[in-house]
Short mmCIF file of C-alpha atoms in Angstrom, two decimals:
data_model
loop_
_atom_site.label_atom_id
_atom_site.label_comp_id
_atom_site.label_asym_id
_atom_site.label_seq_id
_atom_site.Cartn_x
_atom_site.Cartn_y
_atom_site.Cartn_z
CA MET A 1 80.47 100.69 -80.64
CA ALA A 2 78.06 103.00 -78.88
CA THR A 3 74.95 104.06 -80.73
CA PRO A 4 73.68 107.63 -80.73
CA LYS A 5 70.74 106.44 -78.57
CA SER A 6 73.04 104.84 -75.96
CA GLU A 7 75.28 107.92 -75.99
CA LEU A 8 72.24 110.12 -75.33
CA GLY A 9 71.20 107.82 -72.48
CA GLU A 10 74.68 107.95 -70.95
CA GLN A 11 74.73 111.74 -71.26
CA GLY A 12 71.32 111.87 -69.57
CA GLU A 13 72.46 109.67 -66.68
CA ARG A 14 75.53 111.85 -66.08
CA PHE A 15 73.35 114.97 -66.17
CA ALA A 16 70.86 113.35 -63.76
CA CYS A 17 73.66 112.41 -61.33
CA THR A 18 74.94 115.98 -61.28
CA TYR A 19 71.42 117.29 -60.76
CA LEU A 20 70.71 114.83 -57.92
CA GLN A 21 74.03 115.56 -56.19
CA LYS A 22 73.15 119.26 -56.22
CA LYS A 23 69.93 118.27 -54.44
CA ASP A 24 71.97 116.53 -51.69
CA HIS A 25 71.57 112.97 -52.95
CA VAL A 26 74.51 110.65 -52.35
CA ILE A 27 75.05 108.50 -55.43
CA LEU A 28 75.47 104.89 -54.30
CA HIS A 29 75.46 103.13 -57.67
CA ARG A 30 75.01 103.74 -61.37
CA ASN A 31 73.73 101.06 -63.72
CA TRP A 32 73.27 98.52 -60.93
CA LYS A 33 72.41 95.15 -62.43
CA TYR A 34 70.52 92.14 -61.18
CA GLY A 35 70.57 89.54 -63.93
CA ARG A 36 69.25 91.32 -67.00
CA LYS A 37 67.47 93.96 -64.93
CA GLU A 38 69.10 97.32 -64.29
CA ILE A 39 68.52 100.38 -62.14
CA ASP A 40 70.01 103.52 -63.66
CA ILE A 41 70.89 105.33 -60.43
CA ILE A 42 70.58 104.43 -56.76
CA THR A 43 70.89 107.29 -54.28
CA TYR A 44 70.62 107.89 -50.57
CA LYS A 45 68.91 110.94 -49.11
CA ASP A 46 66.93 111.62 -45.94
CA ARG A 47 67.56 108.08 -44.69
CA LYS A 48 65.92 106.60 -47.81
CA ILE A 49 67.25 104.50 -50.64
CA ILE A 50 65.97 106.02 -53.87
CA PHE A 51 65.85 103.99 -57.07
CA VAL A 52 65.95 106.31 -60.08
CA GLU A 53 64.97 105.58 -63.67
CA VAL A 54 66.42 108.13 -66.11
CA LYS A 55 64.68 108.74 -69.43
CA THR A 56 66.39 111.01 -71.93
CA ARG A 57 65.19 112.31 -75.28
CA SER A 58 66.44 114.82 -77.80
CA ASN A 59 62.93 116.21 -78.34
CA ASP A 60 59.38 115.81 -77.13
CA TYR A 61 57.74 115.02 -80.47
CA PHE A 62 56.44 111.68 -79.21
CA GLY A 63 55.54 112.72 -75.68
CA GLU A 64 57.39 113.18 -72.44
CA PRO A 65 60.32 110.85 -71.65
CA GLU A 66 58.74 109.65 -68.41
CA ASP A 67 55.82 108.21 -70.39
CA ALA A 68 58.17 105.37 -71.40
CA VAL A 69 58.27 104.07 -67.82
CA ASN A 70 55.34 101.71 -68.25
CA ARG A 71 54.02 99.08 -65.87
CA SER A 72 56.39 96.44 -67.27
CA LYS A 73 59.43 98.66 -66.69
CA GLN A 74 58.20 99.44 -63.18
CA ARG A 75 57.89 95.73 -62.40
CA LEU A 76 61.48 95.09 -63.60
CA MET A 77 62.71 97.93 -61.39
CA LEU A 78 60.85 96.50 -58.42
CA GLU A 79 62.46 93.08 -58.89
CA ALA A 80 65.93 94.62 -59.11
CA ALA A 81 65.21 96.87 -56.11
CA GLU A 82 64.09 93.90 -54.03
CA ALA A 83 67.38 92.13 -54.85
CA TYR A 84 69.33 95.27 -53.94
CA ILE A 85 67.51 95.63 -50.61
CA HIS A 86 68.15 91.98 -49.81
CA ARG A 87 71.83 92.12 -50.81
CA TYR A 88 72.59 95.26 -48.81
CA GLN A 89 70.16 94.42 -45.99
CA HIS A 90 68.47 97.81 -46.13
CA GLU A 91 65.64 98.01 -43.61
CA GLY A 92 64.53 101.62 -44.08
CA GLU A 93 62.29 103.40 -46.50
CA VAL A 94 62.66 103.25 -50.26
CA ARG A 95 61.32 105.38 -53.06
CA PHE A 96 61.07 105.10 -56.83
CA ASP A 97 61.76 108.28 -58.82
CA ILE A 98 61.99 109.19 -62.48
CA VAL A 99 64.33 111.84 -63.85
CA SER A 100 63.08 112.94 -67.25
CA ILE A 101 65.48 114.90 -69.46
CA ILE A 102 65.07 116.52 -72.86
CA PHE A 103 68.21 117.91 -74.49
CA LEU A 104 67.13 120.73 -76.77
CA GLU A 105 69.49 122.69 -79.01
CA LYS A 106 70.34 125.40 -76.48
CA GLU A 107 68.94 124.12 -73.19
CA GLN A 108 68.06 121.08 -71.16
CA ARG A 109 64.70 120.40 -69.57
CA ILE A 110 64.85 118.23 -66.49
CA LYS A 111 61.94 116.97 -64.44
CA HIS A 112 62.40 115.05 -61.20
CA ILE A 113 59.31 113.02 -60.40
CA LYS A 114 59.49 111.81 -56.81
CA ASP A 115 57.45 108.79 -55.75
CA ALA A 116 56.81 108.22 -59.43
CA PHE A 117 55.08 104.90 -58.87
CA PHE A 118 53.89 102.64 -56.11
CA PHE A 119 53.39 98.92 -55.85
CA TYR A 120 50.29 97.35 -54.46
CA ASP A 121 49.43 93.71 -54.00
CA GLU A 122 47.59 92.74 -57.15
#
C-alpha cells in the first residue's frame, strides 16, 4: 500500500517529467535501478544524458526540497549513473540535475537546477 509520502513523490516525478518534456527533454527512463540505487529520471537533450533527482514536498517549512540531495545521495547517483553509462555505452557528455517541487494548496513551485553537482577526485 502506497504511503502519502510515496504518493507525493510519484506525483512529483510525473510533474517533473511533464515539465522536462515541455523543455524538449526526451525521457529515456523513470526510476532506473542499479542494485538498491535509483535514478528518478534519465533524459536526453542537446546530445547529453541528464540524470535527474526529483525532490517533492508539500511545504517549505523545513527548507527547500533540493537541500535533501546531500553528498551521500549524490554519491549513490554517481554510482548508478556510472552503471547506466557502462550498460548503454554512452560516450558523450552527462549532467546531474535536480528538479525541486513544492505542491502548495493552489499552485506548484518548480525549480530546475542544472549541473546541480559535480564530482571531483577526492
